[in-house]
Amino acid sequence: MKLYNTLTRKKDEFKTQDGTNTVRMYSCGPTVYNYAHIGNLRTYIFMDLLRRALKYDGYELKGVMNITDVGHLMSDGDDGEDKMAKASREQKKDPWQIAEMYTNVFMQDFDKLNIEKPEIICKATAHINEMIDYVVGLCEKGFGYETEDGIYYDISKFKGYGMLSGNTLDDLKAGARIEVNSDKRNPYDFAIWKKAPKEHIMQWPSPWGQGYPGWHIECSAMSRKYLGDIFDIHTGGVDHIPIHHENEIAQSEGLTGKNPAKYWLHGEFMLVDGGKMSKSLGNTYTIEQLEKMGYSPMVFRYFCLNAHYRKKLNFTFDTMDAAKTSYERLCGLLLKHKNSQDKADVEKLNAFKQEFKEDVLDDLNIPSALGVLWTMLKEPYSVDIYNLAIEFDKVFGLGLDKIKEETTSDIPGEIIAKAEEMQNARKEKNWAVADALRAEISDLGYIVKNTKDGYEITKK
Ligand code: AMP
Ligand code: ZN
């Protein structure tokens, strides 16, 4: 299996560190101060696809995902209020209630989207001692130092800082803001522990008085506890590359002298209408909101599967409508195969299987693997094809084995497939191809009518 490693900037052949069959993988989890939006969930669908692809390749998984329920400030650095404290103030609930409520909804979203839960899910607030030990260790090794308001990591001590993002210390110096906190040795040093003012809502005793952990130390301490000093894969969204993951590497190198993960994988962002998702624009949709608008979570998952995880994915309601139509057609075709008694050509099946596997093992080329599924479903109906599709679904996770019997449409698969191609051609404004396909479909005795949600096929 080849995986694109942000650290080496190329596709690397995947091998476990210890040569065993178990992949140790850490995924940065959610900060549970609000509902997860569809962008966040795209990143966890990516994590899930990776887990499923590894399993398809014969590995077992030991996956760890954290729940950040303290210490993530409004910026990814050291500025602003703790997100949990802010939510607690605004929603007039204590932070423990806030964390519990949003963690529950997040886990429900996982179920709805058929995202397998990592083997270990760990809350930051349940690992404060491990974090304190980590900070003590960094201080003992000369990487951590105390200031009036916290314990900071001295970036100038770690020459490799910036290896993931390509940022140099000079870039950081140039970009550093004038700091209020003049106690820091370097303006770009980051907090690993914060001292808590009396009124601060979440705080724990520590060798430096009452305080709370920095966000970055949480992941370093928990990944080390559950996966050891070096594990196989670390995942997160691309926004984690320049700060959060760079800081995690710095912390691990400081304490253990090692980069914690061999493969660093990052999921690209989801955009909405070509731009950033933000609360002020009112475009941070949740799964529940999509459901209310008539899009099932599986349609959203299918929508995500159509873009490679390293490509930006633009969410619009037009593309969601197209995904919905396409997903429904796919389910319809699949049921035709399910209900057939016919056998399929074994050589053809093997060729599909081979092509599918090559796509999946090539840095998770899921869009291409979906293409294989579509081509396969256009074959004459056969229960063997159904069975192979269900095997592919171990990776796609679309719950294809659970789709309900469809009673309507008697349209042959060949026609549906041509109509799909026509639809794609129309989307690309390839009118000549679309017209040619419409004519072919007509010659075969069917009419395709464009509708608001896509198209409709009727017999002449
Ligand atoms: P947070 O709960 O803010 O810590 O984010 C949870 C995960 O969602 C992180 O891995 C982020 O990198 C990821 N993320 C945030 N915004 C987006 C987005 N627009 N598209 C994809 N992933 C995102
Ligand atoms: Zn993290």
Coordinates of C-alpha atoms in Angstrom, one line a residue, residues 103-273:
T103 CA -19.3 14.2 22.3
N104 CA -22.6 12.2 22.3
V105 CA -23.8 14.0 19.1
F106 CA -20.4 13.5 17.5
M107 CA -20.5 9.7 18.2
Q108 CA -24.1 9.6 16.8
D109 CA -22.7 11.3 13.6
F110 CA -20.1 8.5 13.4
D111 CA -22.9 5.9 13.5
K112 CA -25.0 7.7 11.0
L113 CA -22.0 8.0 8.6
N114 CA -20.9 4.4 9.2
I115 CA -17.6 5.6 10.5
E116 CA -16.0 2.8 12.6
K117 CA -15.0 4.0 16.0
P118 CA -11.3 3.8 16.7
E119 CA -10.4 1.1 19.3
I120 CA -9.5 3.7 21.9
I121 CA -11.2 7.0 22.4
C122 CA -9.6 9.2 25.1
K123 CA -10.7 12.4 26.7
A124 CA -8.1 15.0 27.5
T125 CA -9.5 15.7 30.9
A126 CA -9.0 12.1 31.9
H127 CA -5.2 12.3 31.2
I128 CA -4.1 15.4 33.0
N129 CA -1.4 13.4 35.0
E130 CA 0.1 12.1 31.8
M131 CA 0.3 15.6 30.4
I132 CA 1.9 17.0 33.6
D133 CA 4.5 14.2 33.5
Y134 CA 5.2 15.1 29.8
V135 CA 5.7 18.8 30.7
V136 CA 7.9 17.9 33.6
G137 CA 10.0 15.7 31.3
L138 CA 10.3 18.5 28.7
C139 CA 11.4 20.9 31.4
E140 CA 14.0 18.4 32.7
K141 CA 15.4 18.0 29.2
G142 CA 15.7 21.8 28.8
F143 CA 12.9 22.2 26.2
G144 CA 10.3 23.6 28.6
Y145 CA 10.7 26.7 30.8
E146 CA 8.4 28.5 33.2
T147 CA 7.1 32.0 32.7
E148 CA 4.6 34.0 34.7
D149 CA 1.6 32.6 32.9
G150 CA 2.7 29.1 32.0
I151 CA 5.2 26.6 30.8
Y152 CA 6.5 27.1 27.3
Y153 CA 8.4 25.0 24.7
D154 CA 11.6 26.7 23.6
I155 CA 11.5 26.2 19.8
S156 CA 15.0 27.4 19.3
K157 CA 16.2 24.2 21.0
F158 CA 14.7 22.0 18.4
K159 CA 16.6 22.4 15.1
G160 CA 14.1 20.3 13.1
Y161 CA 11.1 22.6 13.8
G162 CA 9.1 23.1 10.6
M163 CA 9.9 19.7 9.0
L164 CA 6.2 19.0 8.3
S165 CA 5.1 22.3 6.9
G166 CA 8.5 23.4 5.5
N167 CA 8.4 26.6 7.7
T168 CA 11.8 27.6 8.9
L169 CA 12.6 29.3 12.2
D170 CA 13.4 32.4 10.1
D171 CA 9.9 32.3 8.6
L172 CA 8.4 32.0 12.1
K173 CA 10.5 34.9 13.4
A174 CA 9.4 37.1 10.5
G175 CA 5.8 36.1 11.0
A176 CA 5.7 36.4 14.8
R177 CA 3.5 39.1 16.2
I178 CA 4.6 41.6 18.8
E179 CA 3.9 39.6 22.0
V180 CA 2.1 40.9 25.0
N181 CA 3.8 38.0 26.8
S182 CA 7.3 39.3 26.8
D183 CA 8.3 36.6 29.3
K184 CA 8.8 34.1 26.5
R185 CA 12.3 33.4 25.3
N186 CA 11.2 33.5 21.7
P187 CA 8.1 35.1 20.4
Y188 CA 7.1 31.9 18.6
D189 CA 7.5 29.5 21.6
F190 CA 4.2 27.8 22.4
A191 CA 2.5 27.0 25.7
I192 CA 2.6 23.4 26.9
W193 CA 0.9 24.2 30.2
K194 CA -1.1 27.3 31.2
K195 CA -1.4 28.7 34.7
A196 CA -5.0 29.3 35.6
P197 CA -6.3 32.6 37.0
K198 CA -8.6 31.9 40.0
E199 CA -11.8 32.4 38.0
H200 CA -10.7 30.0 35.2
I201 CA -13.4 27.3 34.9
M202 CA -11.3 24.2 34.3
Q203 CA -8.1 23.8 36.3
W204 CA -6.0 21.1 38.0
P205 CA -3.2 21.2 40.5
S206 CA 0.3 20.9 39.0
P207 CA 3.9 21.5 40.1
W208 CA 3.4 25.1 38.8
G209 CA 0.2 25.7 40.8
Q210 CA -3.3 25.5 39.4
G211 CA -3.5 25.2 35.6
Y212 CA -4.6 23.4 32.5
P213 CA -2.8 21.7 29.6
G214 CA -1.9 23.2 26.2
W215 CA -3.8 21.6 23.3
H216 CA -0.7 20.2 21.6
I217 CA 0.6 18.4 24.7
E218 CA -2.7 16.5 24.9
C219 CA -2.2 14.6 21.7
S220 CA 1.5 14.0 22.5
A221 CA 0.7 12.6 26.0
M222 CA -2.2 10.4 24.9
S223 CA -0.6 9.0 21.8
R224 CA 2.5 8.1 23.8
K225 CA 0.4 6.5 26.5
Y226 CA -1.6 4.2 24.1
L227 CA 0.7 3.8 21.2
G228 CA 4.3 4.2 22.5
D229 CA 7.1 6.6 21.5
I230 CA 6.8 5.7 17.9
F231 CA 3.7 4.6 16.1
D232 CA 2.8 4.1 12.5
I233 CA 0.3 6.7 11.3
H234 CA -0.9 10.1 12.5
T235 CA -3.9 11.8 10.8
G236 CA -5.7 15.1 10.9
G237 CA -6.9 17.9 8.7
V238 CA -4.5 20.0 6.7
D239 CA -4.9 22.9 9.1
H240 CA -3.0 20.9 11.7
I241 CA 0.2 20.8 9.6
P242 CA 1.8 24.1 10.4
I243 CA 1.1 24.4 14.1
H244 CA -0.5 21.5 15.9
H245 CA 1.4 18.7 14.3
E246 CA 4.6 20.6 14.1
N247 CA 4.3 21.2 17.8
E248 CA 3.5 17.6 18.5
I249 CA 6.7 16.6 16.7
A250 CA 8.7 19.1 18.6
Q251 CA 7.4 17.8 21.9
S252 CA 8.1 14.2 21.1
E253 CA 11.6 15.0 19.7
G254 CA 12.2 17.0 22.9
L255 CA 11.1 14.2 25.3
T256 CA 12.0 11.0 23.5
G257 CA 14.3 12.2 20.7
K258 CA 12.0 10.7 18.1
N259 CA 9.3 11.8 15.6
P260 CA 6.2 10.1 17.0
A261 CA 4.8 8.9 13.7
K262 CA 6.4 7.4 10.6
Y263 CA 3.5 8.4 8.3
W264 CA 1.7 11.8 8.6
L265 CA -1.5 11.9 6.6
H266 CA -3.7 14.9 6.2
G267 CA -7.2 15.4 4.8
E268 CA -7.9 18.4 2.6
F269 CA -10.6 20.9 3.6
M270 CA -14.2 21.0 2.5
L271 CA -15.4 24.3 1.1
V272 CA -18.9 25.6 0.9
D273 CA -19.9 27.4 -2.3

